[in-house]
XYZ file of C-alpha atoms in Angstrom:
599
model
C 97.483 322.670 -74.501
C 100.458 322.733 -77.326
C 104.491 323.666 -77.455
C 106.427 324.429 -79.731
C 109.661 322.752 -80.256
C 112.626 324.111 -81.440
C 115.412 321.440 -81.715
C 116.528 323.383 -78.087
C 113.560 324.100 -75.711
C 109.951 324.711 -76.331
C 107.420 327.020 -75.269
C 103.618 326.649 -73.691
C 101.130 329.592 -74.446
C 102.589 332.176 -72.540
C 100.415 333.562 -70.208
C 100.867 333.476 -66.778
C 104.944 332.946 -66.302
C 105.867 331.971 -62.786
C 108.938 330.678 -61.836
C 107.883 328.827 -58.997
C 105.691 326.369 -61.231
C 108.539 324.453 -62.532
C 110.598 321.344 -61.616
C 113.416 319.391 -62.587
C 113.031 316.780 -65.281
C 114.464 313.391 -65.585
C 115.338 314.116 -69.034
C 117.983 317.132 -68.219
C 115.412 320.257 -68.709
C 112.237 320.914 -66.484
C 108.361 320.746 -66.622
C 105.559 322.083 -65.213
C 103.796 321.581 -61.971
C 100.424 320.286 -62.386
C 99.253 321.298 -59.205
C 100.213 325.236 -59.787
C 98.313 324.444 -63.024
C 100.873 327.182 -64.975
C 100.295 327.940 -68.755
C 103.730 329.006 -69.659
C 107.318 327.192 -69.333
C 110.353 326.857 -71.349
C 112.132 323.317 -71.560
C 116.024 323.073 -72.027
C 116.644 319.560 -73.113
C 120.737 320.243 -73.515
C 121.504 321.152 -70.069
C 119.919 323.803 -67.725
C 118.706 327.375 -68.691
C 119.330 330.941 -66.596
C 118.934 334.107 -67.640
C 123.057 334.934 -67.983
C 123.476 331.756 -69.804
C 120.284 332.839 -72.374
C 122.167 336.106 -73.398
C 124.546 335.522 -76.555
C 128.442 335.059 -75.572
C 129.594 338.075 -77.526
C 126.789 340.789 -76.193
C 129.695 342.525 -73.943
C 132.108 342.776 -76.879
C 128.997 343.936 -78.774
C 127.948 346.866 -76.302
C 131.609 347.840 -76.583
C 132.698 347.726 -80.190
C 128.857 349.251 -81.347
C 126.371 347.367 -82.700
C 125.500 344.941 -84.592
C 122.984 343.278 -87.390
C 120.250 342.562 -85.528
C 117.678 339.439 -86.519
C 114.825 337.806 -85.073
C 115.997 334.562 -83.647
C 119.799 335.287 -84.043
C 122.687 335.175 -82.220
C 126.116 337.250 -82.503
C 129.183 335.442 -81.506
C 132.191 337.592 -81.118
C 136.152 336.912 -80.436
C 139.044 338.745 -80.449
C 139.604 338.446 -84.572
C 136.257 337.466 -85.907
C 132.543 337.029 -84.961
C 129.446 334.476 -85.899
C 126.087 335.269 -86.787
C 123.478 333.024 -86.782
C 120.048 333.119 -88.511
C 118.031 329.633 -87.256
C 114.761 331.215 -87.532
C 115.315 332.940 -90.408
C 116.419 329.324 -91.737
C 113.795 326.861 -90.006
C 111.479 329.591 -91.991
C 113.031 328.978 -95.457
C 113.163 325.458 -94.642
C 109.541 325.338 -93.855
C 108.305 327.180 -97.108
C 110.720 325.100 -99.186
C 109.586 321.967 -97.636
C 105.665 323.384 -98.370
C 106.824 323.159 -102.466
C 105.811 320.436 -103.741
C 107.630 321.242 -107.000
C 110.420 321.412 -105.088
C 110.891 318.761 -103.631
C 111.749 315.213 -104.613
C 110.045 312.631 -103.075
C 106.422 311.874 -102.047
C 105.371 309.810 -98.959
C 101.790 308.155 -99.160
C 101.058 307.737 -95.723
C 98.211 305.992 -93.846
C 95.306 304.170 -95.398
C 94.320 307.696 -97.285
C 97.557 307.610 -98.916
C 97.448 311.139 -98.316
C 100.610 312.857 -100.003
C 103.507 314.456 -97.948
C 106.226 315.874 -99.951
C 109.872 316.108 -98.907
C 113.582 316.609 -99.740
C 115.585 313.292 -99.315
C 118.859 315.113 -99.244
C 117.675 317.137 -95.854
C 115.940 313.678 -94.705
C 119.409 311.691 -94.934
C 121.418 314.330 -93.074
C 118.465 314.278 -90.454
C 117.918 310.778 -89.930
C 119.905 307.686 -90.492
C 117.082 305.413 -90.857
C 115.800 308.059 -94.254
C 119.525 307.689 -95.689
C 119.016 304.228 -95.627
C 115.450 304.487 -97.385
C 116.449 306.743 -100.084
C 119.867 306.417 -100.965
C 120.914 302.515 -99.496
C 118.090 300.619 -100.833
C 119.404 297.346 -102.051
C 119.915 296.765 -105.988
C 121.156 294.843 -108.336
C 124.973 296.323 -109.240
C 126.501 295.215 -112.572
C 129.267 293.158 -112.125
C 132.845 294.304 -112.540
C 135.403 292.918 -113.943
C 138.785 293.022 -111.749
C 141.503 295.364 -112.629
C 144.458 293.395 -114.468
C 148.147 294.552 -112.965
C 149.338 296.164 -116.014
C 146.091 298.567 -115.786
C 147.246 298.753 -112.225
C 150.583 299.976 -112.867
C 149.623 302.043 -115.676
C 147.259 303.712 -113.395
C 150.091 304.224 -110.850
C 152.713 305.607 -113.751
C 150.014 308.368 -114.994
C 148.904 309.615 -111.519
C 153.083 309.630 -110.164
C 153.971 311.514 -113.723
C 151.660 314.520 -113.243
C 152.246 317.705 -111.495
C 151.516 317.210 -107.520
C 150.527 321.197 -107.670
C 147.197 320.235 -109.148
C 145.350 318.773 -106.034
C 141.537 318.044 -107.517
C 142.708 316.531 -110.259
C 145.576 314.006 -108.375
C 142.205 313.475 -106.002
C 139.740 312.481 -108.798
C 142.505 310.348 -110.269
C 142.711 308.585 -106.634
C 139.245 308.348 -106.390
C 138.749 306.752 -110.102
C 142.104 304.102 -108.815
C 140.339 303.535 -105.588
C 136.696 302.753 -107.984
C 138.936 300.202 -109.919
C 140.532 298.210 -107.019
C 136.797 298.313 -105.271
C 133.312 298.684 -106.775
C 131.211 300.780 -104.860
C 127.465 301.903 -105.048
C 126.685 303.865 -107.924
C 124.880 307.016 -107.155
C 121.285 307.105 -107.658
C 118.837 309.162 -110.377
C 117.780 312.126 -109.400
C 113.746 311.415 -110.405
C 111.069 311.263 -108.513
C 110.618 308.822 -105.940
C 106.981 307.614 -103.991
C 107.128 305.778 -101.269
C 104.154 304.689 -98.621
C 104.518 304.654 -95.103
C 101.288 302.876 -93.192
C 102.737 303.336 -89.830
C 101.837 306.685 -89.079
C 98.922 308.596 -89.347
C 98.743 311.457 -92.152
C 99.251 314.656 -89.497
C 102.243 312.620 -87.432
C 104.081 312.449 -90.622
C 103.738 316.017 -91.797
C 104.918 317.340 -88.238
C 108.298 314.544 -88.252
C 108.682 315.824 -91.804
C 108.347 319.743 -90.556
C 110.624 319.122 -87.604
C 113.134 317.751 -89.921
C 113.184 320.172 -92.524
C 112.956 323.062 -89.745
C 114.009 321.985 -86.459
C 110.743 322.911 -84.745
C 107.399 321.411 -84.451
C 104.012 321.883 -82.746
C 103.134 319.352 -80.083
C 99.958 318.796 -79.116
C 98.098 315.748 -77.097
C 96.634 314.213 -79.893
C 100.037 313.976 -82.243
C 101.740 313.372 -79.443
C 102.066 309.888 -79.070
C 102.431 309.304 -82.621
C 105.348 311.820 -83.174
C 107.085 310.486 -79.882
C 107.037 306.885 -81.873
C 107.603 308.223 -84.831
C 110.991 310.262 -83.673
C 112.100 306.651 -82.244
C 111.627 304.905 -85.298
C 113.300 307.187 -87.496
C 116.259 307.544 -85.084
C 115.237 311.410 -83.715
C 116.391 311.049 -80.267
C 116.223 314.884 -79.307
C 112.559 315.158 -81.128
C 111.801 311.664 -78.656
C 112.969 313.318 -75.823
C 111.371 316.738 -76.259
C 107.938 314.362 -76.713
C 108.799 312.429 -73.440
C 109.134 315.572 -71.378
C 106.182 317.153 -72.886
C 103.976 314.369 -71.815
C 104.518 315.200 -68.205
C 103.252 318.681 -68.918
C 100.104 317.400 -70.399
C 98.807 315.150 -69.223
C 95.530 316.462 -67.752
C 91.824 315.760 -67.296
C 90.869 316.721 -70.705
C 93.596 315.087 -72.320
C 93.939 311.778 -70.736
C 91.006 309.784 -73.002
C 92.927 311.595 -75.995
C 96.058 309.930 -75.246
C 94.457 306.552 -74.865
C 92.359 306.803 -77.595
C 95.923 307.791 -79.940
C 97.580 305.139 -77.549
C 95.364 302.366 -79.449
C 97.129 303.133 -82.996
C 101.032 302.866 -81.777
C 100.659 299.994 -78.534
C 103.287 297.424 -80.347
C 106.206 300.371 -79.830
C 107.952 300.693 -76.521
C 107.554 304.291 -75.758
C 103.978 303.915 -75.836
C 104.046 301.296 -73.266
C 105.892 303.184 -70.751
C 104.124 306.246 -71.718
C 100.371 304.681 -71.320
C 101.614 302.836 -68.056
C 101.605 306.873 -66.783
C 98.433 307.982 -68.385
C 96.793 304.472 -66.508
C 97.968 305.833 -63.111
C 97.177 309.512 -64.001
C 93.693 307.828 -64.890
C 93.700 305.952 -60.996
C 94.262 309.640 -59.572
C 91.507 310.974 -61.070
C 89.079 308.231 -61.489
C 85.539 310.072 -60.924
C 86.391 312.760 -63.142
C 88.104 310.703 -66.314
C 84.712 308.473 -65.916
C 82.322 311.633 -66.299
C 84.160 312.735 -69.297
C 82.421 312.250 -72.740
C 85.177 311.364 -74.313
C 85.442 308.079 -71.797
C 82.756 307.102 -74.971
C 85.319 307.588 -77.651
C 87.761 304.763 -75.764
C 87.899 301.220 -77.338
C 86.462 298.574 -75.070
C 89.349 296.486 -73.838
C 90.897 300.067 -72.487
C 87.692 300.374 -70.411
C 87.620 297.265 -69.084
C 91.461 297.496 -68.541
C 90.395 300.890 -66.991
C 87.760 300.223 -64.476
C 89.423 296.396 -63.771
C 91.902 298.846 -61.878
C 92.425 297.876 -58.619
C 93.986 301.066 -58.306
C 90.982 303.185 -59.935
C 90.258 305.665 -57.326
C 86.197 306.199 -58.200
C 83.189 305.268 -56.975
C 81.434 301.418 -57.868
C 78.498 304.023 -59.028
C 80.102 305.875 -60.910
C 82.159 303.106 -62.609
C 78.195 301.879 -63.642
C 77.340 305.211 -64.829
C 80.356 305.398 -66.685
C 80.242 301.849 -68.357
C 76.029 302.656 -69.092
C 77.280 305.875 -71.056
C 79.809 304.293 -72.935
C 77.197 301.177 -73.336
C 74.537 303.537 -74.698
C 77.024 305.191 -77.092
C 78.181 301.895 -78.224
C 74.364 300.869 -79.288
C 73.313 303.736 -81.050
C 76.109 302.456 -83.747
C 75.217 299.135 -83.164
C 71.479 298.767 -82.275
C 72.127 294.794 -83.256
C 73.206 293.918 -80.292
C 71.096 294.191 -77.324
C 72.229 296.981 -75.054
C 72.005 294.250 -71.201
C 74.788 292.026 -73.791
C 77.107 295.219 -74.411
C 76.693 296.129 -70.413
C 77.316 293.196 -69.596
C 81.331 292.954 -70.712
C 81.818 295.678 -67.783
C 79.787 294.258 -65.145
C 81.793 291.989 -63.370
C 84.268 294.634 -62.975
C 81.675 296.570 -60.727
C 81.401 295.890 -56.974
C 77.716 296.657 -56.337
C 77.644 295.635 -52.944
C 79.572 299.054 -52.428
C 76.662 300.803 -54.130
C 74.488 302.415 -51.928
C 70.977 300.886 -51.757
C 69.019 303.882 -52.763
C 70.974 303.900 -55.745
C 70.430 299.898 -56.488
C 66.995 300.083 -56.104
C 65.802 303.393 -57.530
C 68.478 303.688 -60.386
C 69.733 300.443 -60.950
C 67.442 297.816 -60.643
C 64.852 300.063 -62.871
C 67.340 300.187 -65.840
C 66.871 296.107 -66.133
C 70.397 295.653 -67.356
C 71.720 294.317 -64.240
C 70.863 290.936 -63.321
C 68.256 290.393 -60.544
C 70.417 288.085 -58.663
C 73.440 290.615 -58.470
C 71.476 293.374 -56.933
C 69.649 290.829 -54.699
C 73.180 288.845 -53.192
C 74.678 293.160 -52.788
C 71.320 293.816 -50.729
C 71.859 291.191 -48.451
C 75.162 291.873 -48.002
C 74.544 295.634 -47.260
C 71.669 293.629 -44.563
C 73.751 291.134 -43.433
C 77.568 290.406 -44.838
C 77.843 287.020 -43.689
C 74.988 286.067 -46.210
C 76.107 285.964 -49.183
C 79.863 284.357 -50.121
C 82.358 286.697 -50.897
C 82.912 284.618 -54.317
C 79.615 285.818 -55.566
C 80.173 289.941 -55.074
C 84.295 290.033 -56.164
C 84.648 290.690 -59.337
C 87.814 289.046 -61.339
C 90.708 291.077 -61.354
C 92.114 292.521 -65.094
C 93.398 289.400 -66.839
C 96.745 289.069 -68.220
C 95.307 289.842 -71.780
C 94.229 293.034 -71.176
C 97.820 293.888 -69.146
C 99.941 292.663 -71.970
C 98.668 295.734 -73.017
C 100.834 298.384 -70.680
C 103.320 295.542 -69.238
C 105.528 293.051 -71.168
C 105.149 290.823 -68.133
C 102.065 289.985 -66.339
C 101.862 290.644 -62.686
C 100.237 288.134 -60.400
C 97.656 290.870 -59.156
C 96.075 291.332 -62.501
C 95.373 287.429 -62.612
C 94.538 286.744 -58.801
C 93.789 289.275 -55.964
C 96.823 289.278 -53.427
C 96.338 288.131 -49.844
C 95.344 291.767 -48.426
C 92.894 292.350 -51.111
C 91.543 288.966 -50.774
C 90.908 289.803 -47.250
C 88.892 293.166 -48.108
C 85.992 291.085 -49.117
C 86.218 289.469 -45.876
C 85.776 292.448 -44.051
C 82.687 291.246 -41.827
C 84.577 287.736 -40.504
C 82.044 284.621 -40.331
C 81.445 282.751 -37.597
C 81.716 285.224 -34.781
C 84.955 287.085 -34.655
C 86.889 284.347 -35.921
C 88.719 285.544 -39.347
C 88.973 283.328 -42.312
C 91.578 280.471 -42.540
C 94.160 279.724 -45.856
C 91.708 277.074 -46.485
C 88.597 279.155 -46.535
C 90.702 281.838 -49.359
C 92.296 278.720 -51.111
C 88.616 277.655 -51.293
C 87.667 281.187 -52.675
C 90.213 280.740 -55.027
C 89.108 277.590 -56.124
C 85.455 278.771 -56.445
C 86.896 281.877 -59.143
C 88.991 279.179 -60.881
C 86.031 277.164 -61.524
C 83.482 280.521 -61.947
C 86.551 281.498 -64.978
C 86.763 278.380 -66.496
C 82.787 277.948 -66.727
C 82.805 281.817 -68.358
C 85.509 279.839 -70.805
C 82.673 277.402 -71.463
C 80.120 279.730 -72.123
C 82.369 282.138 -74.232
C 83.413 279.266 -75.937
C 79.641 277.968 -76.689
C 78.513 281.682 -77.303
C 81.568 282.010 -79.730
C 80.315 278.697 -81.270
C 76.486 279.996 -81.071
C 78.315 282.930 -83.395
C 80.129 281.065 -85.717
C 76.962 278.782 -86.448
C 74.571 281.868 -87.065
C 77.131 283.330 -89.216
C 77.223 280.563 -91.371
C 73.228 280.331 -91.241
C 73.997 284.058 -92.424
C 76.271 282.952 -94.952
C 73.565 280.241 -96.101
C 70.870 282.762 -95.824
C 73.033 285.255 -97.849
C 73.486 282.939 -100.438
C 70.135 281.872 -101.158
C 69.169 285.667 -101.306
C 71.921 285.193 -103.783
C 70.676 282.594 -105.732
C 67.013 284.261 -105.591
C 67.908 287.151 -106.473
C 70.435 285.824 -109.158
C 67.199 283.777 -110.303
C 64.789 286.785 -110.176
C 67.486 288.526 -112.027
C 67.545 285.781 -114.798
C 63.189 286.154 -115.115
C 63.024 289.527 -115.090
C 65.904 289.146 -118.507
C 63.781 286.279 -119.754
C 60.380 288.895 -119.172
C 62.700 291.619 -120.640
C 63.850 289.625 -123.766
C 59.903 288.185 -124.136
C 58.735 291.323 -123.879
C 61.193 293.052 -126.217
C 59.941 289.730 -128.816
C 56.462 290.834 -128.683
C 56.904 294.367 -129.181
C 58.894 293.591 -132.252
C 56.176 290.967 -133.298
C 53.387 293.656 -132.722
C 55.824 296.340 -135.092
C 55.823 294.028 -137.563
C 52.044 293.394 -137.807
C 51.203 296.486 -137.657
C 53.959 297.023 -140.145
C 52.281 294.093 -142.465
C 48.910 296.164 -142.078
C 50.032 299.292 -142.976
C 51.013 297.529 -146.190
C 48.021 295.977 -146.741
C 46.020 298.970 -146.043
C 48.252 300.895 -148.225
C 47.529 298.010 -150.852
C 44.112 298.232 -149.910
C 44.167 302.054 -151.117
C 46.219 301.545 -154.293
C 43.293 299.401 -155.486
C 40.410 301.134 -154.153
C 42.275 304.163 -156.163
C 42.574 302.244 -159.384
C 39.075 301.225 -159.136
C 37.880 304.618 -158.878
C 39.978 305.764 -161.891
C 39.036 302.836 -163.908
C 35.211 303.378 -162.712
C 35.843 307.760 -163.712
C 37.282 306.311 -167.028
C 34.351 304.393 -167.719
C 32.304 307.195 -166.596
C 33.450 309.369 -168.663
C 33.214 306.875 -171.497
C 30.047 306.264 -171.245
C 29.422 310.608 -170.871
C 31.060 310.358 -174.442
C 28.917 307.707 -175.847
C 25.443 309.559 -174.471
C 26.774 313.073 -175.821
C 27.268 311.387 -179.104
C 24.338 309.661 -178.964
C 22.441 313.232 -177.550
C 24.110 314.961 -180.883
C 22.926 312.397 -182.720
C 19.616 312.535 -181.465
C 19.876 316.149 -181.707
C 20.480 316.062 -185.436
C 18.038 313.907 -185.854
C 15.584 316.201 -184.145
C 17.063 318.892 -186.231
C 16.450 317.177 -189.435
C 13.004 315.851 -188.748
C 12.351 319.974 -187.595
C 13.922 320.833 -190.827
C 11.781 318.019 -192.635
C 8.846 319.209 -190.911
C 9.625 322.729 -191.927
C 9.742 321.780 -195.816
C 6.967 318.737 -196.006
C 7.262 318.523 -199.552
C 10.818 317.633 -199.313
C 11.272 313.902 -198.462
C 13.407 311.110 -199.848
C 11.667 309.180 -202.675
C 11.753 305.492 -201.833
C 13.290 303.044 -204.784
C 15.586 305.961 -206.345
C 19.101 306.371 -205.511
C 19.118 309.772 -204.325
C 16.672 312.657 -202.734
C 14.556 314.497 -205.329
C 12.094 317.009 -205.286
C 9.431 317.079 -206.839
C 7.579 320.394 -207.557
C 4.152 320.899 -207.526
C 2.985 323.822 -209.523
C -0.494 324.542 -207.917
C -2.590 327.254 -209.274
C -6.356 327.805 -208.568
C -6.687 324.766 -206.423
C -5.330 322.417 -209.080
C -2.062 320.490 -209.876
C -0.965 321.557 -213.168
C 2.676 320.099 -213.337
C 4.976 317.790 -211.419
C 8.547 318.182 -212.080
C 11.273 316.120 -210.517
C 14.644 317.315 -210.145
C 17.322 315.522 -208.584
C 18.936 317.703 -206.189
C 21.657 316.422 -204.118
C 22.464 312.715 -202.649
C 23.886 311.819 -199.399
């Protein structure tokens, strides 16, 4: 369910108008029935609506003197020598597209812990809102100091605005004004720049529908905003926007909206109207107890606000359906938590549960198989369902909703939500002991004693489970800081491996840098060697071709000598002659020498 406010009235979706459905609000307008259940309803907030008084003054004199300019959301306003026309749609539209400019606008709230930006204009927020003007424009600031006027610049002053022509009105004004600004300083105007500002109060969608109202006059309320707006038009000093918010809540509150308003409720409990406003949600929430308790958003609800819920002595629902609503919200609260044990988160709701009202059927086939529920609670409700003068009342009452968890709705703690009155006291006495006889002062100031001392021993053990806490979060602590260390230490080896590592690599690079040049060495020689070895080589192929030619010559000479036999060197003489033989007939007739040549 939403309405739309318009600075005047606003409007539910409409679908099913009856006029019946609607009654008289406290704040001057009217809201609808809840029982008729009606969609559709206009609020007045400035006085009562009909359907004469909803027709524009002037619409006779208009029918009469022919028509007029015609607008949606206007209104004509004639008299006997002029007439008014009136554009606020048309306007709250223009307003709403300038205030959706960001370039247009000149200053920038940061709002909420997103610091998600909403942009405005601080001259419409100042004529809107008195707490804005003081924001923007009144911020304290250090002003220069002025000297004081002298009385000869006083009378000189004086002279010059007396001497001039009265006929000339804005300038004898500006000359006032600037004599005024020399007898007292005032606040210099601002810059026009920029300005950012954070608000943390509100959430990022409360903000942007204050700022829309502002800028347009009319804003879309809906459950889930509402609270926040209704707190938000208090702090900001919007006491129609406030109002319209208060009178809305009657109209919707409902079934599905109730854990909504809680659960938004939680954000904005230090302001006043949410006080007031949750103390009506809290008795909507008695009304309907068995169906706000089957909801699934009773899961969504903070804890305290279910145990402040179902400590209700008002709470019209069933003990077994209180269980099955505290097991839902227990198992929705582990699944996010699986730390905790789910019988420890259960058991924060169940002394707020009378199970001696539970029928036994359910205790033993849907209870007592869970194993959440102590054995001795669901034993002492069995034999009081067998026999009520069994078991002490002390140990099936519940306490009642401490003053802790009432501070919450009430500035002042009432003496119910600490101790049961006298007539409930007397419910769990409902079966009197010892005969008829009922049960004396002393017997309930006994009962009383007996919770005093059962609350101060769950002090004691809160206390020593809140000490159990601290101590294992400091044996955390501990643990987490030798993990630390370790880690801190393993981090420090692994560097140390690293750095060693990085050593030996560059060790191994340069041996096998080294051997590269020695093997490169290694070849230089080996290559030398082999050309000094080919040199020799081919030295000694010289010296055996030589020698070959030489042998061949000699070969060639000693053919040549033994192709001419009688040509041979004669020993003794210093060169070759030959000596001729002149044979004839067998005989030697003549032997002549000749010397021939000499080598």
């Amino acid at each position: 369910m939403a309405a739309i406010y318009t600075g005047t009235d606003f409007e539910l979706d409409p679908d099913s108008p009856v006029a019946e459905s609607v009654e008289e609000h406290e704040h001057g307008g009217v809201c609808v029935n809840r029982e008729t259940k009606v969609s559709w309803v206009k609020v007045f907030l400035r006085g009562k609506s009909s359907p004469a008084s909803e027709r524009a003054p002037g619409l006779e004199q208009q029918e009469s003197t022919g028509p007029m300019p015609e607008a949606s959301g206007s209104r004509v306003v004639d008299e006997s020598d002029y007439s008014t026309f009136e554009n606020k749609t048309g306007l709250a539209e223009d307003m709403k597209f300038l205030a959706s400019m960001p370039e247009l606008c000149d200053v920038t709230f940061l709002v909420g812990d997103t610091r998600e930006p909403v942009c405005a204009v601080k001259a419409v927020l100042a004529a809107r809102s008195r707490v804005f003007h003081k924001m923007l424009y009144q911020a304290p600031s250090p002003q220069r100091k002025k000297e004081a006027p002298t009385r000869e610049n006083k009378i000189r002053l004086f002279l010059k605005r007396s001497s001039e022509p009265l006929l000339n009105l804005q300038n004898a004004a500006q000359q006032r004004s600037g004599f005024t600004q020399q007898l007292a300083p005032i606040q210099e105007p601002q810059s026009n720049q920029h300005h950012t500002l954070i608000i943390e109060e509100f959430e990022p969608d409360v903000f942007r529908q204050l700022i829309e109202y502002i800028h347009t006059g009319c804003v879309t309320l809906q459950p889930r905003t509402l609270l926040g707006v209704m707190n938000a038009a208090d702090y900001y000093g919007l006491d129609e926007l406030r109002k319209a918010c208060a009178g809305f809540v009657q109209c919707c509150i409902t079934v599905d909206t109730v854990c909504a308003l809680l659960a938004s409720a939680e954000r904005y409990i230090q302001y006043k109207c949410t006080k007031s406003l949750v103390q009506k949600v809290l008795e909507f929430v008695d009304e309907h107890g068995n169906e706000v308790l089957n909801l699934g958003s009773f899961t969504l609800l903070p804890q305290h606000v279910v145990r402040l819920i179902l400590a209700r002595e008002e709470l019209r629902a069933d003990e077994f359906t209180k269980f099955q609503a505290a097991l839902m919200w227990s198992k929705k609260y582990y699944d996010s938590n699986q730390d905790t044990p789910l019988k420890d988160i259960i058991g924060n709701f169940l002394e707020y549960i009378q199970f001696h009202k539970i029928p036994t059927n359910a205790l033993v086939n849907e209870v007592h198989p869970l194993g959440l529920v102590p054995d001795g609670i669901i034993m002492n409700a069995l034999a009081y369902q067998a026999d009520p003068t069994s078991v002490e009342p002390g140990k099936l009452s519940p306490p009642k909703a401490t003053a802790a968890l009432t501070a919450a709705v009430s500035d002042e703690p009432r003496r119910e939500d600490i101790f049961s009155n006298g007539e409930n006291e007397r419910s769990f006495y409902e079966h009197p002991r010892n005969g008829d006889v009922a049960p004396t002062d002393a017997d309930i100031e006994e009962w009383e004693k007996k919770e005093l001392q059962r609350e101060e021993e769950q002090q004691r053990q809160k206390q020593q489970e809140q000490q159990r806490e601290e101590e294992e979060q400091r044996q955390k602590e501990k643990e987490q800081q030798q993990r630390e260390e370790e880690e801190e230490e393993e981090k420090e080896e692994e560097e140390k491996k690293q750095l060693r590592l990085k050593e030996e690599e560059e060790e191994e690079a340069k041996l096998r840098e080294e051997k590269k040049q020695q093997q490169f060495e290694e070849q230089e020689r080996q290559m030398q060697q082999q050309q000094h070895e080919q040199k020799q080589e081919q030295q000694e192929q010289q010296e055996q071709e030589q020698q070959q030619q030489q042998q061949q010559q000699q070969q060639q000479q000693q053919q040549q000598q033994q192709q001419q036999p009688n040509i041979h060197p004669i020993d003794g003489l210093g060169g070759l002659y030959i000596r001729l033989v002149l044979r004839r007939e067998g005989r030697t007739d003549l032997v002549w020498l000749y010397k021939t040549h000499k080598f």
